[in-house]
Coordinates of C-alpha atoms in Angstrom, one line a residue:
M1 CA -0.1 0.1 -0.2
S2 CA 1.6 3.0 -1.2
S3 CA 1.8 6.2 0.9
A4 CA 0.7 10.1 0.2
A5 CA 3.3 11.9 -1.8
L6 CA 6.0 14.0 -0.5
P7 CA 6.3 17.8 -1.0
G8 CA 8.8 18.1 -4.5
D9 CA 7.2 14.7 -6.0
P10 CA 5.7 14.9 -9.1
P11 CA 1.7 14.5 -9.3
P12 CA 0.6 11.2 -9.3
K13 CA -1.7 9.8 -12.0
G14 CA -5.1 11.1 -10.8
A15 CA -4.3 13.1 -8.7
P16 CA -6.9 16.0 -7.7
P17 CA -7.0 18.7 -10.3
G18 CA -7.1 21.6 -7.9
G19 CA -8.2 25.1 -9.2
R20 CA -11.1 27.5 -8.9
R21 CA -13.6 24.9 -8.2
A22 CA -11.6 23.1 -5.6
L23 CA -10.8 26.6 -4.0
A24 CA -14.6 27.3 -4.0
V25 CA -15.4 24.0 -2.3
W26 CA -12.7 24.1 0.1
G27 CA -13.8 27.7 0.9
V28 CA -17.3 26.1 2.1
G29 CA -15.6 23.6 4.2
V30 CA -13.1 26.3 5.6
S31 CA -16.0 28.7 6.6
V32 CA -17.3 26.1 8.8
Y33 CA -13.7 25.9 11.1
F34 CA -13.9 29.6 10.5
V35 CA -17.0 29.8 12.4
A36 CA -15.8 27.3 14.9
V37 CA -13.2 29.0 16.0
I38 CA -15.0 32.3 16.8
F39 CA -17.0 29.9 18.9
R40 CA -14.0 28.2 21.0
T41 CA -12.2 31.2 21.3
S42 CA -15.2 33.7 22.1
L43 CA -14.4 32.6 26.3
G44 CA -11.1 34.3 25.7
V45 CA -12.6 37.6 25.5
A46 CA -15.2 36.8 28.3
G47 CA -13.2 35.5 30.7
L48 CA -13.4 37.9 33.2
D49 CA -17.1 38.6 32.5
A50 CA -17.9 35.2 33.0
A51 CA -16.0 34.9 36.4
D52 CA -18.0 37.7 37.3
R53 CA -21.9 36.3 35.6
F54 CA -20.9 32.8 37.5
H55 CA -19.3 33.8 40.5
V56 CA -16.4 31.6 40.1
N57 CA -12.9 31.5 41.0
A58 CA -9.9 30.8 38.7
S59 CA -10.0 26.9 38.9
A60 CA -13.5 27.1 37.9
L61 CA -13.1 29.4 35.2
S62 CA -10.4 27.4 33.8
T63 CA -12.6 24.3 33.9
F64 CA -14.5 26.0 31.0
S65 CA -11.6 25.9 28.6
I66 CA -10.4 22.7 29.7
L67 CA -13.9 20.9 29.5
Q68 CA -14.0 22.1 25.7
L69 CA -10.5 21.2 24.9
L70 CA -11.4 17.4 26.8
V71 CA -13.9 16.9 24.8
Y72 CA -12.3 18.2 21.1
A73 CA -9.0 16.2 22.0
G74 CA -11.1 12.9 23.2
M75 CA -12.8 13.4 19.9
Q76 CA -10.2 13.5 17.4
I77 CA -9.3 9.8 16.9
P78 CA -13.5 9.0 16.7
V79 CA -13.7 11.9 14.2
G80 CA -10.8 10.9 11.8
L81 CA -12.5 7.3 11.8
L82 CA -15.8 9.1 11.0
V83 CA -14.4 11.4 8.3
D84 CA -12.6 8.5 6.7
R85 CA -15.7 6.4 6.7
L86 CA -18.4 9.1 6.4
G87 CA -16.9 11.9 4.1
T88 CA -16.6 15.6 4.7
K89 CA -20.0 16.8 4.0
K90 CA -21.8 14.7 6.6
V91 CA -19.2 15.2 9.8
L92 CA -18.9 18.9 9.1
A93 CA -23.0 19.8 8.8
L94 CA -22.7 17.7 12.4
G95 CA -19.9 20.0 13.5
A96 CA -21.9 23.0 12.3
V97 CA -25.1 22.1 13.8
L98 CA -22.9 21.0 17.6
F99 CA -21.5 24.1 17.9
T100 CA -24.2 26.1 17.4
A101 CA -26.3 24.7 19.9
G102 CA -23.5 25.2 22.2
Q103 CA -22.7 28.6 21.7
L104 CA -26.6 29.5 21.9
G105 CA -26.7 27.2 25.1
F106 CA -23.7 29.2 26.4
A107 CA -25.5 32.8 25.7
F108 CA -28.5 31.9 27.9
S109 CA -27.3 29.9 30.4
P110 CA -28.4 30.6 33.8
S111 CA -26.0 28.7 36.2
Y112 CA -22.3 27.9 36.1
G113 CA -23.5 24.0 35.6
M114 CA -25.6 24.6 32.3
A115 CA -22.5 26.8 30.8
L116 CA -20.3 23.9 31.1
A117 CA -22.6 21.8 29.4
S118 CA -23.1 24.4 26.7
R119 CA -19.0 24.6 26.3
A120 CA -18.9 20.9 26.3
L121 CA -21.1 20.7 23.3
L122 CA -19.6 23.6 21.7
G123 CA -16.3 21.6 21.6
C124 CA -18.0 18.6 20.6
G125 CA -18.9 20.1 17.3
D126 CA -15.7 22.1 17.0
A127 CA -13.8 18.7 17.2
L128 CA -15.4 17.8 13.7
T129 CA -14.2 20.8 11.8
F130 CA -10.4 20.9 11.3
I131 CA -10.0 17.1 10.4
S132 CA -12.5 17.4 8.1
V133 CA -11.2 20.6 6.4
L134 CA -7.6 18.8 6.2
R135 CA -9.3 15.6 4.2
L136 CA -10.9 18.3 2.3
G137 CA -7.9 19.5 1.3
T138 CA -6.6 16.2 0.5
R139 CA -9.8 15.5 -2.0
W140 CA -9.4 18.3 -3.9
F141 CA -5.8 19.4 -4.2
P142 CA -2.4 17.7 -5.1
A143 CA -0.3 16.4 -2.7
R144 CA 2.5 18.6 -3.5
R145 CA 0.1 21.6 -2.1
G146 CA -0.6 19.8 1.5
P147 CA 1.7 22.0 3.4
L148 CA 0.1 25.2 1.7
V149 CA -3.3 24.3 2.2
A150 CA -3.2 23.5 5.8
Q151 CA -1.4 26.5 6.6
F152 CA -4.0 28.5 5.1
A153 CA -6.6 26.6 6.9
G154 CA -4.8 27.5 10.0
L155 CA -4.4 31.0 8.8
V156 CA -8.6 31.2 8.3
G157 CA -8.7 29.7 11.8
M158 CA -6.4 32.5 13.2
A159 CA -8.8 35.3 11.3
G160 CA -11.5 33.8 13.3
N161 CA -9.6 34.5 16.4
L162 CA -9.0 37.8 15.2
V163 CA -13.2 38.3 14.8
S164 CA -13.2 36.9 18.4
T165 CA -10.6 39.7 19.5
L166 CA -12.3 43.0 18.0
V167 CA -15.6 42.0 16.9
L168 CA -17.1 39.9 19.7
A169 CA -15.1 41.7 22.5
R170 CA -17.0 45.1 21.6
L171 CA -20.3 43.3 21.2
L172 CA -19.8 41.4 24.5
H173 CA -19.3 45.4 26.4
G174 CA -22.0 46.7 23.8
V175 CA -24.8 44.7 23.6
G176 CA -24.4 42.3 26.6
W177 CA -23.4 39.1 27.5
T178 CA -26.8 37.5 26.0
A179 CA -26.9 39.4 22.6
A180 CA -23.3 39.0 22.0
F181 CA -23.1 35.1 22.3
A182 CA -26.9 34.4 20.9
G183 CA -26.0 37.0 18.0
S184 CA -23.2 35.0 16.8
A185 CA -25.0 32.1 16.8
A186 CA -26.2 32.9 13.5
A187 CA -23.3 32.4 11.9
G188 CA -23.3 28.8 12.8
A189 CA -26.8 28.5 10.8
V190 CA -25.1 30.6 7.7
V191 CA -22.6 27.9 7.6
F192 CA -24.4 24.9 7.8
A193 CA -26.9 25.9 5.0
L194 CA -23.6 26.3 2.8
V195 CA -22.6 23.0 3.8
L196 CA -25.8 21.3 2.6
L197 CA -25.7 23.3 -0.5
F198 CA -22.6 23.7 -2.0
L199 CA -19.9 21.5 -0.5
K200 CA -18.9 18.1 -2.2
D201 CA -16.4 15.0 -0.7
H202 CA -14.7 14.8 -3.7
P203 CA -14.4 15.9 -7.3
E204 CA -16.1 13.7 -10.4
G205 CA -14.0 11.0 -10.9
H206 CA -11.8 11.3 -8.1
A207 CA -13.9 9.2 -5.5
P208 CA -12.0 7.0 -3.1
E209 CA -11.7 3.4 -3.6
P210 CA -14.6 1.6 -1.2
V211 CA -12.9 0.5 2.2
A212 CA -14.1 -2.4 4.1
H213 CA -15.3 -1.1 7.1
R214 CA -16.0 -3.9 9.8
G215 CA -16.9 -2.3 13.3
T216 CA -14.1 -2.3 16.0
A217 CA -11.7 -4.5 13.9
Y218 CA -11.7 -1.9 11.2
V219 CA -11.0 0.8 14.0
R220 CA -8.3 -0.9 15.8
R221 CA -6.8 -1.5 12.4
Q222 CA -7.0 2.2 11.6
I223 CA -5.5 3.4 14.3
A224 CA -2.9 0.6 15.0
A225 CA -1.3 1.0 11.8
S226 CA -1.6 5.2 12.0
W227 CA 0.3 4.9 14.9
R228 CA 3.2 2.4 14.2
E229 CA 4.1 5.2 12.0
P230 CA 7.0 7.2 13.6
G231 CA 5.8 10.4 11.4
T232 CA 2.7 10.0 12.8
R233 CA 4.0 9.9 16.4
L234 CA 6.6 12.8 15.7
G235 CA 3.4 15.0 13.8
L236 CA 1.7 14.2 17.6
W237 CA 4.7 15.6 19.7
V238 CA 5.3 18.6 17.5
H239 CA 1.6 19.4 17.7
F240 CA 1.6 18.9 21.5
T241 CA 5.4 21.0 22.0
T242 CA 4.4 24.5 19.6
Q243 CA 0.6 24.9 19.6
F244 CA -0.1 25.2 23.5
P245 CA 1.7 28.5 24.5
A246 CA -0.3 30.6 22.5
M247 CA -3.6 28.5 22.6
V248 CA -3.4 29.0 26.5
F249 CA -2.8 32.8 25.8
L250 CA -5.5 33.3 23.7
L251 CA -8.1 30.8 24.7
L252 CA -8.1 31.8 28.8
W253 CA -5.2 33.1 30.3
G254 CA -4.0 36.2 28.1
L255 CA -5.8 39.0 29.2
P256 CA -6.2 38.1 33.0
F257 CA -2.1 37.9 32.6
L258 CA -2.1 41.3 31.1
V259 CA -4.3 43.4 33.1
E260 CA -3.8 41.6 36.5
A261 CA -0.1 40.8 36.4
Q262 CA 1.1 43.3 33.8
G263 CA -1.1 46.3 34.9
L264 CA -2.2 47.1 31.3
S265 CA -6.0 48.0 30.5
R266 CA -8.4 45.6 29.1
A267 CA -8.0 47.7 25.7
T268 CA -4.3 47.5 25.6
A269 CA -4.5 44.0 26.8
G270 CA -6.8 43.3 23.7
E271 CA -4.5 45.0 21.3
L272 CA -1.8 42.7 22.3
L273 CA -3.9 39.7 21.8
T274 CA -5.0 40.5 18.8
L275 CA -1.0 41.3 18.0
V276 CA -0.7 37.6 18.6
V277 CA -3.4 36.7 16.2
L278 CA -2.2 39.3 13.1
S279 CA 1.6 37.4 13.7
N280 CA 0.1 34.0 13.4
M281 CA -1.5 34.9 10.0
A282 CA 1.9 36.2 8.8
V283 CA 4.4 33.5 10.1
G284 CA 1.4 30.9 9.0
L285 CA 2.0 32.5 4.9
V286 CA 5.9 32.0 5.6
Y287 CA 6.1 28.3 7.1
G288 CA 3.7 27.4 4.8
Q289 CA 6.2 28.4 1.8
I290 CA 9.6 27.3 3.4
V291 CA 7.8 23.7 4.5
A292 CA 6.5 23.3 0.3
R293 CA 9.9 24.3 -0.8
H294 CA 12.3 23.2 1.7
H295 CA 11.1 19.4 3.3
G296 CA 13.6 19.6 5.2
A297 CA 13.3 23.0 7.2
R298 CA 10.2 21.1 8.7
L299 CA 11.7 20.3 12.6
P300 CA 14.2 23.2 12.4
L301 CA 11.2 25.5 12.3
A302 CA 9.6 23.5 14.6
L303 CA 12.2 23.2 17.7
G304 CA 13.3 27.0 16.8
T305 CA 9.7 28.2 17.3
V306 CA 10.0 26.3 20.8
G307 CA 13.1 27.7 21.9
T308 CA 12.3 31.4 20.8
T309 CA 9.0 30.6 22.7
A310 CA 10.6 29.5 25.7
V311 CA 13.0 32.3 26.0
L312 CA 10.8 34.6 25.7
W313 CA 8.5 33.3 28.1
A314 CA 11.2 33.2 30.5
A315 CA 12.2 37.0 30.2
T316 CA 8.7 38.1 30.8
L317 CA 7.9 36.2 33.7
F318 CA 11.0 36.8 35.3
H319 CA 11.5 40.2 34.4
P320 CA 13.1 42.1 37.7
G321 CA 11.0 45.0 37.4
P322 CA 7.1 44.9 38.9
H323 CA 5.8 44.9 35.1
A324 CA 7.8 43.8 32.0
P325 CA 8.2 46.3 29.4
M326 CA 5.7 47.1 26.7
W327 CA 8.3 46.3 24.5
L328 CA 9.5 42.8 26.1
L329 CA 5.4 41.9 25.9
V330 CA 5.4 43.1 22.0
V331 CA 8.0 40.6 21.3
L332 CA 6.3 37.8 23.3
C333 CA 3.0 38.5 21.6
V334 CA 5.1 38.5 17.8
V335 CA 6.5 34.9 18.7
L336 CA 3.6 33.5 20.2
G337 CA 1.9 34.1 16.9
A338 CA 4.5 31.0 15.4
C339 CA 2.7 28.9 17.5
G340 CA -0.4 27.9 15.7
P341 CA 1.6 28.0 12.3
A342 CA 4.7 25.6 13.6
S343 CA 2.2 23.1 15.1
M344 CA 0.8 23.1 11.5
I345 CA 4.1 21.4 10.9
G346 CA 3.2 18.6 12.6
F347 CA 0.6 17.3 10.2
D348 CA 3.3 17.8 7.4
F349 CA 5.0 14.4 9.2
A350 CA 2.1 12.4 9.6
R351 CA 0.5 13.0 5.9
P352 CA 3.6 11.6 4.1
A353 CA 3.6 8.7 6.4
N354 CA -0.2 7.5 5.9
P355 CA -1.9 6.3 2.6
P356 CA -5.1 8.3 1.8
E357 CA -7.6 5.9 3.6
R358 CA -6.2 6.8 7.0
Q359 CA -5.4 10.2 6.4
G360 CA -8.6 11.4 8.5
T361 CA -6.9 8.9 11.4
A362 CA -3.5 9.9 11.4
S363 CA -4.5 13.5 11.3
G364 CA -6.9 12.9 14.3
I365 CA -4.0 11.3 16.4
T366 CA -1.5 14.6 15.6
N367 CA -4.3 16.9 16.6
M368 CA -4.8 15.4 19.8
G369 CA -1.2 16.7 20.7
G370 CA -1.8 20.5 21.2
F371 CA -5.3 20.3 22.7
V372 CA -4.0 17.8 25.2
A373 CA -1.1 19.6 26.0
S374 CA -3.2 23.1 26.3
M375 CA -6.1 21.2 28.5
T376 CA -3.2 20.0 31.1
T377 CA -1.5 23.9 31.1
L378 CA -4.7 25.6 31.3
F379 CA -5.6 23.6 34.4
A380 CA -2.2 23.7 36.1
I381 CA -2.3 27.4 35.9
G382 CA -6.1 27.6 37.3
V383 CA -4.8 25.4 40.2
L384 CA -1.4 27.3 40.5
L385 CA -3.0 30.9 40.7
D386 CA -5.6 29.8 43.3
A387 CA -2.9 28.1 45.4
T388 CA -0.3 30.8 45.0
G389 CA -2.9 33.6 45.6
D390 CA -2.7 34.6 41.8
D391 CA 1.3 34.5 41.5
Y392 CA 1.4 34.2 37.8
T393 CA 5.2 33.9 37.5
V394 CA 4.5 30.6 39.1
A395 CA 1.2 29.5 37.3
F396 CA 2.8 30.1 33.8
S397 CA 6.0 28.4 34.5
A398 CA 4.3 24.9 34.0
V399 CA 4.5 25.9 29.9
F400 CA 8.4 25.4 30.5
V401 CA 7.6 21.7 31.8
L402 CA 5.5 20.6 29.2
Q403 CA 8.2 22.3 26.4
A404 CA 10.6 19.8 28.1
L405 CA 8.5 16.9 27.6
G406 CA 7.6 17.3 24.0
V407 CA 11.1 18.5 23.2
T408 CA 12.3 15.0 24.7
Q409 CA 9.8 13.0 22.1
I410 CA 10.5 15.3 18.9
L411 CA 14.6 14.4 19.6
R412 CA 13.7 10.9 20.2
L413 CA 11.5 10.1 17.2
G414 CA 12.5 12.6 14.6
G415 CA 15.6 10.2 13.3
R416 CA 13.2 7.3 12.8
A417 CA 10.5 9.5 11.0
A418 CA 13.1 10.7 8.4
R419 CA 14.6 7.1 7.6
R420 CA 11.0 6.2 7.1
E421 CA 10.5 9.0 5.0
R422 CA 13.6 8.0 3.0
E423 CA 12.8 4.4 2.5
R424 CA 9.3 5.4 1.3
L425 CA 10.4 7.9 -1.4
V426 CA 12.9 5.3 -2.7
T427 CA 10.2 2.7 -2.9
S428 CA 7.7 5.2 -4.4
R429 CA 10.2 5.8 -7.0
V430 CA 11.3 2.7 -8.0
E431 CA 7.5 1.5 -8.0
T432 CA 7.0 4.8 -10.5
V433 CA 9.8 4.0 -12.6
H434 CA 8.5 0.2 -13.6
V435 CA 4.5 1.5 -13.8
P436 CA 3.7 -0.2 -17.5
A437 CA 2.6 2.9 -19.9

């Protein structure tokens, strides 16, 4: 069974054509992910308001995001299997229904318990989107476009984060909690309609070969085969190590850290969160081009991003003055913007390691990494803040522990995954030479 093509290889016979039609269909799919990210990150600009509305402390506040990410991470492998079996359209449509219901429920929740349930429902719908969009890209674009398509998907997601930071934050403080969250839920209904009307799983003449699906035996086989590949495991650990610092900052703790620990106004803190998003979008374009043209740059880019992030976190947290200077906070936010694009490199290890019929499962395994790390860090920061009387220096030091764990695993798996890729590339070229005309 042949693996997916590597970037730089000539397009195989029968490869998806790409083109305007592919962009239009992919655009419908990625619009669902765009809305899902708006809903996912909406709590990041409403954290302090949520604490006041539901009368909760830091640990309870972090539970909102932890539960949402727990559901998201726990569903990644099932979602990958669902996408491989049912196709993109059905899974994206279901995701839109669930995350829209979750956003509406959050708008009208009268209690902390109901709000928690709503965020869990939102996380469930959100979990169905990104893997579906990645699968849609592999079905509509040639494999050599994979890194760019994945980075553009991440870019659109960060645009959703930007909407949360700029638009939803203003709505929240302009029209109030219920109107802001309920009004934003209308976007979910719009993308649901777009999926039903315009989305197709694959181009005409490019339907995947039917695969026998035999219950739990098929599930075990898909997961085991994907996990055996060092590239899948390396992708998971790259995603784990790179994504979570920015995710934790944007999803919940960035605004409280900048306001309570650094003494900034909410407006200034919001501008810095916006800077993280803008940096992410700019760096995503650069990283996508580099990886598409220079496959060997993947690991240096990922490790370089982790190292730079650790240095800037340390410089900010352990600055000798009462507050870090503004220039240092600006640099930190710019560097945090590179975390999302670096996490997308994880998929560029998993993608060529697995054949087309396992792409959803392998992507689901990879995508678990960053969200497990984010969930763990969100919880650790909340507990440490309560235990230390809101000492952000101690609480945010949890970042370094997870970074050290992730780098250790990346270094352990890097050489093994590289050898496997070289072997597959040689085998693929030999098979191509011997294919009869």
